[in-house]
Amino acid sequence: MLAGVTQSATRRPRVSVTRLVLAAAAAGVLLVVGALAASADSLPDSALYPLKGAWEQVRGTFAFSPSDKLAFHLELSQTRLAEAEAMIARHRIDLAGRALDALDNELDDAAQLVQMAKQNDPAAAAEMQSRLEQAIATHELQLAGLQGQVTNQTALTAI
């Protein structure tokens, strides 16, 4: 009888290694998804901003058609403009300048897509050109409005 009590007292429930691995993986996935969600609206002065940029690059790899790639670059150009506006409002002119440079890069990439499309599909290229021109016109209006609000000479130069 004593042997049975000793044996049951020393027995512990066994936690399988598989359960531990699955729990750790689930926690890791939740952590990554949470960080990605938190970084979605981050600005250049945020610690999560590099994660946002990395996620944007991942998203860009899933734009397959020239039209989808153009939409992606135009979306990023609008995002960079919003970031520049936010950085100017926070008096972070250095980061506003970087955001405006990134805006220019996105529009340059979009223009290259249009040029490549002209060789392969002139009809699609014409539609893409129209979308690009419309985006540029919208950005120019936003930048002009921003210039009217800014009094800092360094910020005006950045715009």
mmCIF file with all atom_site columns, C-alpha atoms in Angstrom:
data_model
loop_
_atom_site.group_PDB
_atom_site.id
_atom_site.type_symbol
_atom_site.label_atom_id
_atom_site.label_alt_id
_atom_site.label_comp_id
_atom_site.label_asym_id
_atom_site.label_entity_id
_atom_site.label_seq_id
_atom_site.pdbx_PDB_ins_code
_atom_site.Cartn_x
_atom_site.Cartn_y
_atom_site.Cartn_z
_atom_site.occupancy
_atom_site.B_iso_or_equiv
_atom_site.pdbx_formal_charge
_atom_site.auth_seq_id
_atom_site.auth_comp_id
_atom_site.auth_asym_id
_atom_site.auth_atom_id
_atom_site.pdbx_PDB_model_num
ATOM 1   C CA . MET A 1 1   ? 0.000  0.000  0.000   1.00 0.00 ? 1   MET A CA 1
ATOM 2   C CA . LEU A 1 2   ? 2.800  2.433  0.846   1.00 0.00 ? 2   LEU A CA 1
ATOM 3   C CA . ALA A 1 3   ? 4.420  1.803  -2.529  1.00 0.00 ? 3   ALA A CA 1
ATOM 4   C CA . GLY A 1 4   ? 1.195  2.834  -4.319  1.00 0.00 ? 4   GLY A CA 1
ATOM 5   C CA . VAL A 1 5   ? 0.983  6.117  -2.383  1.00 0.00 ? 5   VAL A CA 1
ATOM 6   C CA . THR A 1 6   ? 4.625  6.913  -3.071  1.00 0.00 ? 6   THR A CA 1
ATOM 7   C CA . GLN A 1 7   ? 4.234  6.159  -6.747  1.00 0.00 ? 7   GLN A CA 1
ATOM 8   C CA . SER A 1 8   ? 1.116  8.356  -7.166  1.00 0.00 ? 8   SER A CA 1
ATOM 9   C CA . ALA A 1 9   ? 2.710  11.208 -5.229  1.00 0.00 ? 9   ALA A CA 1
ATOM 10  C CA . THR A 1 10  ? 5.752  11.323 -7.496  1.00 0.00 ? 10  THR A CA 1
ATOM 11  C CA . ARG A 1 11  ? 3.748  11.148 -10.702 1.00 0.00 ? 11  ARG A CA 1
ATOM 12  C CA . ARG A 1 12  ? 3.296  14.488 -12.352 1.00 0.00 ? 12  ARG A CA 1
ATOM 13  C CA . PRO A 1 13  ? 1.149  15.238 -15.318 1.00 0.00 ? 13  PRO A CA 1
ATOM 14  C CA . ARG A 1 14  ? 3.311  15.070 -18.399 1.00 0.00 ? 14  ARG A CA 1
ATOM 15  C CA . VAL A 1 15  ? 3.238  18.070 -20.657 1.00 0.00 ? 15  VAL A CA 1
ATOM 16  C CA . SER A 1 16  ? 4.063  16.971 -24.138 1.00 0.00 ? 16  SER A CA 1
ATOM 17  C CA . VAL A 1 17  ? 6.809  18.724 -26.024 1.00 0.00 ? 17  VAL A CA 1
ATOM 18  C CA . THR A 1 18  ? 4.436  19.111 -28.953 1.00 0.00 ? 18  THR A CA 1
ATOM 19  C CA . ARG A 1 19  ? 2.004  21.117 -26.830 1.00 0.00 ? 19  ARG A CA 1
ATOM 20  C CA . LEU A 1 20  ? 4.777  23.391 -25.633 1.00 0.00 ? 20  LEU A CA 1
ATOM 21  C CA . VAL A 1 21  ? 6.009  23.971 -29.180 1.00 0.00 ? 21  VAL A CA 1
ATOM 22  C CA . LEU A 1 22  ? 2.485  24.698 -30.423 1.00 0.00 ? 22  LEU A CA 1
ATOM 23  C CA . ALA A 1 23  ? 1.844  27.102 -27.550 1.00 0.00 ? 23  ALA A CA 1
ATOM 24  C CA . ALA A 1 24  ? 5.120  28.913 -28.213 1.00 0.00 ? 24  ALA A CA 1
ATOM 25  C CA . ALA A 1 25  ? 4.348  29.108 -31.941 1.00 0.00 ? 25  ALA A CA 1
ATOM 26  C CA . ALA A 1 26  ? 0.860  30.473 -31.251 1.00 0.00 ? 26  ALA A CA 1
ATOM 27  C CA . ALA A 1 27  ? 2.287  33.078 -28.894 1.00 0.00 ? 27  ALA A CA 1
ATOM 28  C CA . GLY A 1 28  ? 4.871  34.050 -31.510 1.00 0.00 ? 28  GLY A CA 1
ATOM 29  C CA . VAL A 1 29  ? 2.225  34.409 -34.217 1.00 0.00 ? 29  VAL A CA 1
ATOM 30  C CA . LEU A 1 30  ? 0.082  36.566 -31.937 1.00 0.00 ? 30  LEU A CA 1
ATOM 31  C CA . LEU A 1 31  ? 3.082  38.726 -31.117 1.00 0.00 ? 31  LEU A CA 1
ATOM 32  C CA . VAL A 1 32  ? 3.992  39.240 -34.785 1.00 0.00 ? 32  VAL A CA 1
ATOM 33  C CA . VAL A 1 33  ? 0.402  39.923 -35.853 1.00 0.00 ? 33  VAL A CA 1
ATOM 34  C CA . GLY A 1 34  ? -0.013 42.379 -32.989 1.00 0.00 ? 34  GLY A CA 1
ATOM 35  C CA . ALA A 1 35  ? 3.201  44.183 -33.875 1.00 0.00 ? 35  ALA A CA 1
ATOM 36  C CA . LEU A 1 36  ? 2.210  44.377 -37.546 1.00 0.00 ? 36  LEU A CA 1
ATOM 37  C CA . ALA A 1 37  ? -1.198 45.759 -36.635 1.00 0.00 ? 37  ALA A CA 1
ATOM 38  C CA . ALA A 1 38  ? 0.363  48.318 -34.304 1.00 0.00 ? 38  ALA A CA 1
ATOM 39  C CA . SER A 1 39  ? 2.901  49.370 -36.930 1.00 0.00 ? 39  SER A CA 1
ATOM 40  C CA . ALA A 1 40  ? 0.330  49.913 -39.694 1.00 0.00 ? 40  ALA A CA 1
ATOM 41  C CA . ASP A 1 41  ? -0.261 53.537 -38.716 1.00 0.00 ? 41  ASP A CA 1
ATOM 42  C CA . SER A 1 42  ? 3.201  54.250 -37.360 1.00 0.00 ? 42  SER A CA 1
ATOM 43  C CA . LEU A 1 43  ? 5.045  57.369 -38.433 1.00 0.00 ? 43  LEU A CA 1
ATOM 44  C CA . PRO A 1 44  ? 8.739  57.864 -39.228 1.00 0.00 ? 44  PRO A CA 1
ATOM 45  C CA . ASP A 1 45  ? 9.473  58.909 -35.633 1.00 0.00 ? 45  ASP A CA 1
ATOM 46  C CA . SER A 1 46  ? 8.042  55.668 -34.230 1.00 0.00 ? 46  SER A CA 1
ATOM 47  C CA . ALA A 1 47  ? 10.053 52.649 -33.139 1.00 0.00 ? 47  ALA A CA 1
ATOM 48  C CA . LEU A 1 48  ? 7.635  50.484 -35.146 1.00 0.00 ? 48  LEU A CA 1
ATOM 49  C CA . TYR A 1 49  ? 8.223  52.351 -38.420 1.00 0.00 ? 49  TYR A CA 1
ATOM 50  C CA . PRO A 1 50  ? 10.917 49.940 -39.725 1.00 0.00 ? 50  PRO A CA 1
ATOM 51  C CA . LEU A 1 51  ? 8.465  47.077 -39.212 1.00 0.00 ? 51  LEU A CA 1
ATOM 52  C CA . LYS A 1 52  ? 5.887  49.004 -41.235 1.00 0.00 ? 52  LYS A CA 1
ATOM 53  C CA . GLY A 1 53  ? 8.398  49.411 -44.069 1.00 0.00 ? 53  GLY A CA 1
ATOM 54  C CA . ALA A 1 54  ? 9.273  45.724 -44.012 1.00 0.00 ? 54  ALA A CA 1
ATOM 55  C CA . TRP A 1 55  ? 5.603  44.773 -44.144 1.00 0.00 ? 55  TRP A CA 1
ATOM 56  C CA . GLU A 1 56  ? 5.047  47.152 -47.066 1.00 0.00 ? 56  GLU A CA 1
ATOM 57  C CA . GLN A 1 57  ? 7.833  45.398 -48.959 1.00 0.00 ? 57  GLN A CA 1
ATOM 58  C CA . VAL A 1 58  ? 6.223  42.029 -48.280 1.00 0.00 ? 58  VAL A CA 1
ATOM 59  C CA . ARG A 1 59  ? 2.877  43.368 -49.506 1.00 0.00 ? 59  ARG A CA 1
ATOM 60  C CA . GLY A 1 60  ? 4.565  44.691 -52.634 1.00 0.00 ? 60  GLY A CA 1
ATOM 61  C CA . THR A 1 61  ? 5.740  41.225 -53.609 1.00 0.00 ? 61  THR A CA 1
ATOM 62  C CA . PHE A 1 62  ? 2.092  40.179 -53.925 1.00 0.00 ? 62  PHE A CA 1
ATOM 63  C CA . ALA A 1 63  ? 1.301  42.830 -56.527 1.00 0.00 ? 63  ALA A CA 1
ATOM 64  C CA . PHE A 1 64  ? 1.678  40.829 -59.715 1.00 0.00 ? 64  PHE A CA 1
ATOM 65  C CA . SER A 1 65  ? 0.103  42.739 -62.580 1.00 0.00 ? 65  SER A CA 1
ATOM 66  C CA . PRO A 1 66  ? 1.438  46.119 -63.722 1.00 0.00 ? 66  PRO A CA 1
ATOM 67  C CA . SER A 1 67  ? -1.877 47.688 -62.709 1.00 0.00 ? 67  SER A CA 1
ATOM 68  C CA . ASP A 1 68  ? -1.643 46.173 -59.210 1.00 0.00 ? 68  ASP A CA 1
ATOM 69  C CA . LYS A 1 69  ? 1.965  47.325 -58.885 1.00 0.00 ? 69  LYS A CA 1
ATOM 70  C CA . LEU A 1 70  ? 0.952  50.832 -59.924 1.00 0.00 ? 70  LEU A CA 1
ATOM 71  C CA . ALA A 1 71  ? -1.858 50.858 -57.352 1.00 0.00 ? 71  ALA A CA 1
ATOM 72  C CA . PHE A 1 72  ? 0.633  49.717 -54.713 1.00 0.00 ? 72  PHE A CA 1
ATOM 73  C CA . HIS A 1 73  ? 3.127  52.497 -55.527 1.00 0.00 ? 73  HIS A CA 1
ATOM 74  C CA . LEU A 1 74  ? 0.390  55.125 -55.642 1.00 0.00 ? 74  LEU A CA 1
ATOM 75  C CA . GLU A 1 75  ? -0.915 53.950 -52.266 1.00 0.00 ? 75  GLU A CA 1
ATOM 76  C CA . LEU A 1 76  ? 2.578  54.183 -50.793 1.00 0.00 ? 76  LEU A CA 1
ATOM 77  C CA . SER A 1 77  ? 3.070  57.638 -52.301 1.00 0.00 ? 77  SER A CA 1
ATOM 78  C CA . GLN A 1 78  ? -0.099 58.826 -50.563 1.00 0.00 ? 78  GLN A CA 1
ATOM 79  C CA . THR A 1 79  ? 1.101  57.246 -47.317 1.00 0.00 ? 79  THR A CA 1
ATOM 80  C CA . ARG A 1 80  ? 4.494  58.988 -47.597 1.00 0.00 ? 80  ARG A CA 1
ATOM 81  C CA . LEU A 1 81  ? 2.746  62.329 -48.189 1.00 0.00 ? 81  LEU A CA 1
ATOM 82  C CA . ALA A 1 82  ? 0.589  61.835 -45.096 1.00 0.00 ? 82  ALA A CA 1
ATOM 83  C CA . GLU A 1 83  ? 3.728  60.962 -43.127 1.00 0.00 ? 83  GLU A CA 1
ATOM 84  C CA . ALA A 1 84  ? 5.463  64.112 -44.371 1.00 0.00 ? 84  ALA A CA 1
ATOM 85  C CA . GLU A 1 85  ? 2.495  66.211 -43.294 1.00 0.00 ? 85  GLU A CA 1
ATOM 86  C CA . ALA A 1 86  ? 2.514  64.600 -39.855 1.00 0.00 ? 86  ALA A CA 1
ATOM 87  C CA . MET A 1 87  ? 6.255  65.124 -39.444 1.00 0.00 ? 87  MET A CA 1
ATOM 88  C CA . ILE A 1 88  ? 5.961  68.793 -40.434 1.00 0.00 ? 88  ILE A CA 1
ATOM 89  C CA . ALA A 1 89  ? 3.184  69.193 -37.875 1.00 0.00 ? 89  ALA A CA 1
ATOM 90  C CA . ARG A 1 90  ? 5.542  67.712 -35.272 1.00 0.00 ? 90  ARG A CA 1
ATOM 91  C CA . HIS A 1 91  ? 8.389  69.979 -36.425 1.00 0.00 ? 91  HIS A CA 1
ATOM 92  C CA . ARG A 1 92  ? 10.456 66.968 -37.522 1.00 0.00 ? 92  ARG A CA 1
ATOM 93  C CA . ILE A 1 93  ? 11.642 68.529 -40.759 1.00 0.00 ? 93  ILE A CA 1
ATOM 94  C CA . ASP A 1 94  ? 14.393 65.947 -41.258 1.00 0.00 ? 94  ASP A CA 1
ATOM 95  C CA . LEU A 1 95  ? 11.872 63.111 -41.234 1.00 0.00 ? 95  LEU A CA 1
ATOM 96  C CA . ALA A 1 96  ? 9.454  65.104 -43.388 1.00 0.00 ? 96  ALA A CA 1
ATOM 97  C CA . GLY A 1 97  ? 12.216 65.495 -45.967 1.00 0.00 ? 97  GLY A CA 1
ATOM 98  C CA . ARG A 1 98  ? 12.849 61.748 -45.948 1.00 0.00 ? 98  ARG A CA 1
ATOM 99  C CA . ALA A 1 99  ? 9.143  61.061 -46.381 1.00 0.00 ? 99  ALA A CA 1
ATOM 100 C CA . LEU A 1 100 ? 9.001  63.469 -49.324 1.00 0.00 ? 100 LEU A CA 1
ATOM 101 C CA . ASP A 1 101 ? 12.045 61.769 -50.870 1.00 0.00 ? 101 ASP A CA 1
ATOM 102 C CA . ALA A 1 102 ? 10.298 58.421 -50.440 1.00 0.00 ? 102 ALA A CA 1
ATOM 103 C CA . LEU A 1 103 ? 7.198  59.941 -52.068 1.00 0.00 ? 103 LEU A CA 1
ATOM 104 C CA . ASP A 1 104 ? 9.301  60.932 -55.077 1.00 0.00 ? 104 ASP A CA 1
ATOM 105 C CA . ASN A 1 105 ? 10.778 57.423 -55.241 1.00 0.00 ? 105 ASN A CA 1
ATOM 106 C CA . GLU A 1 106 ? 7.323  55.834 -55.255 1.00 0.00 ? 106 GLU A CA 1
ATOM 107 C CA . LEU A 1 107 ? 6.162  58.142 -58.042 1.00 0.00 ? 107 LEU A CA 1
ATOM 108 C CA . ASP A 1 108 ? 9.355  57.389 -60.011 1.00 0.00 ? 108 ASP A CA 1
ATOM 109 C CA . ASP A 1 109 ? 8.709  53.655 -59.634 1.00 0.00 ? 109 ASP A CA 1
ATOM 110 C CA . ALA A 1 110 ? 5.122  54.190 -60.792 1.00 0.00 ? 110 ALA A CA 1
ATOM 111 C CA . ALA A 1 111 ? 6.328  56.150 -63.835 1.00 0.00 ? 111 ALA A CA 1
ATOM 112 C CA . GLN A 1 112 ? 8.733  53.332 -64.737 1.00 0.00 ? 112 GLN A CA 1
ATOM 113 C CA . LEU A 1 113 ? 5.849  50.857 -64.609 1.00 0.00 ? 113 LEU A CA 1
ATOM 114 C CA . VAL A 1 114 ? 3.877  53.044 -67.006 1.00 0.00 ? 114 VAL A CA 1
ATOM 115 C CA . GLN A 1 115 ? 6.838  53.222 -69.394 1.00 0.00 ? 115 GLN A CA 1
ATOM 116 C CA . MET A 1 116 ? 7.239  49.435 -69.366 1.00 0.00 ? 116 MET A CA 1
ATOM 117 C CA . ALA A 1 117 ? 3.513  48.987 -69.944 1.00 0.00 ? 117 ALA A CA 1
ATOM 118 C CA . LYS A 1 118 ? 3.681  51.247 -73.016 1.00 0.00 ? 118 LYS A CA 1
ATOM 119 C CA . GLN A 1 119 ? 5.866  48.643 -74.710 1.00 0.00 ? 119 GLN A CA 1
ATOM 120 C CA . ASN A 1 120 ? 3.665  45.667 -73.835 1.00 0.00 ? 120 ASN A CA 1
ATOM 121 C CA . ASP A 1 121 ? 0.094  46.980 -73.656 1.00 0.00 ? 121 ASP A CA 1
ATOM 122 C CA . PRO A 1 122 ? -0.476 50.549 -74.895 1.00 0.00 ? 122 PRO A CA 1
ATOM 123 C CA . ALA A 1 123 ? -4.153 50.571 -73.893 1.00 0.00 ? 123 ALA A CA 1
ATOM 124 C CA . ALA A 1 124 ? -3.389 49.538 -70.312 1.00 0.00 ? 124 ALA A CA 1
ATOM 125 C CA . ALA A 1 125 ? -0.485 51.991 -70.258 1.00 0.00 ? 125 ALA A CA 1
ATOM 126 C CA . ALA A 1 126 ? -2.811 54.861 -71.183 1.00 0.00 ? 126 ALA A CA 1
ATOM 127 C CA . GLU A 1 127 ? -5.103 54.012 -68.270 1.00 0.00 ? 127 GLU A CA 1
ATOM 128 C CA . MET A 1 128 ? -2.122 53.680 -65.935 1.00 0.00 ? 128 MET A CA 1
ATOM 129 C CA . GLN A 1 129 ? -0.726 57.007 -67.157 1.00 0.00 ? 129 GLN A CA 1
ATOM 130 C CA . SER A 1 130 ? -4.048 58.655 -66.360 1.00 0.00 ? 130 SER A CA 1
ATOM 131 C CA . ARG A 1 131 ? -4.057 57.216 -62.828 1.00 0.00 ? 131 ARG A CA 1
ATOM 132 C CA . LEU A 1 132 ? -0.480 58.374 -62.281 1.00 0.00 ? 132 LEU A CA 1
ATOM 133 C CA . GLU A 1 133 ? -1.206 61.885 -63.534 1.00 0.00 ? 133 GLU A CA 1
ATOM 134 C CA . GLN A 1 134 ? -4.281 62.102 -61.315 1.00 0.00 ? 134 GLN A CA 1
ATOM 135 C CA . ALA A 1 135 ? -2.259 61.000 -58.274 1.00 0.00 ? 135 ALA A CA 1
ATOM 136 C CA . ILE A 1 136 ? 0.477  63.534 -59.037 1.00 0.00 ? 136 ILE A CA 1
ATOM 137 C CA . ALA A 1 137 ? -2.098 66.319 -59.409 1.00 0.00 ? 137 ALA A CA 1
ATOM 138 C CA . THR A 1 138 ? -3.675 65.359 -56.080 1.00 0.00 ? 138 THR A CA 1
ATOM 139 C CA . HIS A 1 139 ? -0.274 65.286 -54.370 1.00 0.00 ? 139 HIS A CA 1
ATOM 140 C CA . GLU A 1 140 ? 0.636  68.685 -55.808 1.00 0.00 ? 140 GLU A CA 1
ATOM 141 C CA . LEU A 1 141 ? -2.595 70.174 -54.441 1.00 0.00 ? 141 LEU A CA 1
ATOM 142 C CA . GLN A 1 142 ? -1.899 68.695 -51.018 1.00 0.00 ? 142 GLN A CA 1
ATOM 143 C CA . LEU A 1 143 ? 1.672  69.985 -51.066 1.00 0.00 ? 143 LEU A CA 1
ATOM 144 C CA . ALA A 1 144 ? 0.510  73.451 -52.132 1.00 0.00 ? 144 ALA A CA 1
ATOM 145 C CA . GLY A 1 145 ? -1.963 73.482 -49.250 1.00 0.00 ? 145 GLY A CA 1
ATOM 146 C CA . LEU A 1 146 ? 0.772  72.366 -46.909 1.00 0.00 ? 146 LEU A CA 1
ATOM 147 C CA . GLN A 1 147 ? 3.074  75.142 -48.104 1.00 0.00 ? 147 GLN A CA 1
ATOM 148 C CA . GLY A 1 148 ? 0.370  77.655 -47.238 1.00 0.00 ? 148 GLY A CA 1
ATOM 149 C CA . GLN A 1 149 ? 0.225  76.372 -43.660 1.00 0.00 ? 149 GLN A CA 1
ATOM 150 C CA . VAL A 1 150 ? 3.966  76.218 -42.991 1.00 0.00 ? 150 VAL A CA 1
ATOM 151 C CA . THR A 1 151 ? 5.927  79.227 -41.788 1.00 0.00 ? 151 THR A CA 1
ATOM 152 C CA . ASN A 1 152 ? 9.244  77.517 -41.018 1.00 0.00 ? 152 ASN A CA 1
ATOM 153 C CA . GLN A 1 153 ? 11.665 78.280 -43.873 1.00 0.00 ? 153 GLN A CA 1
ATOM 154 C CA . THR A 1 154 ? 13.458 74.939 -43.542 1.00 0.00 ? 154 THR A CA 1
ATOM 155 C CA . ALA A 1 155 ? 10.132 73.134 -43.808 1.00 0.00 ? 155 ALA A CA 1
ATOM 156 C CA . LEU A 1 156 ? 9.162  75.192 -46.851 1.00 0.00 ? 156 LEU A CA 1
ATOM 157 C CA . THR A 1 157 ? 12.425 74.223 -48.515 1.00 0.00 ? 157 THR A CA 1
ATOM 158 C CA . ALA A 1 158 ? 11.720 70.539 -47.808 1.00 0.00 ? 158 ALA A CA 1
ATOM 159 C CA . ILE A 1 159 ? 8.302  70.809 -49.448 1.00 0.00 ? 159 ILE A CA 1
#
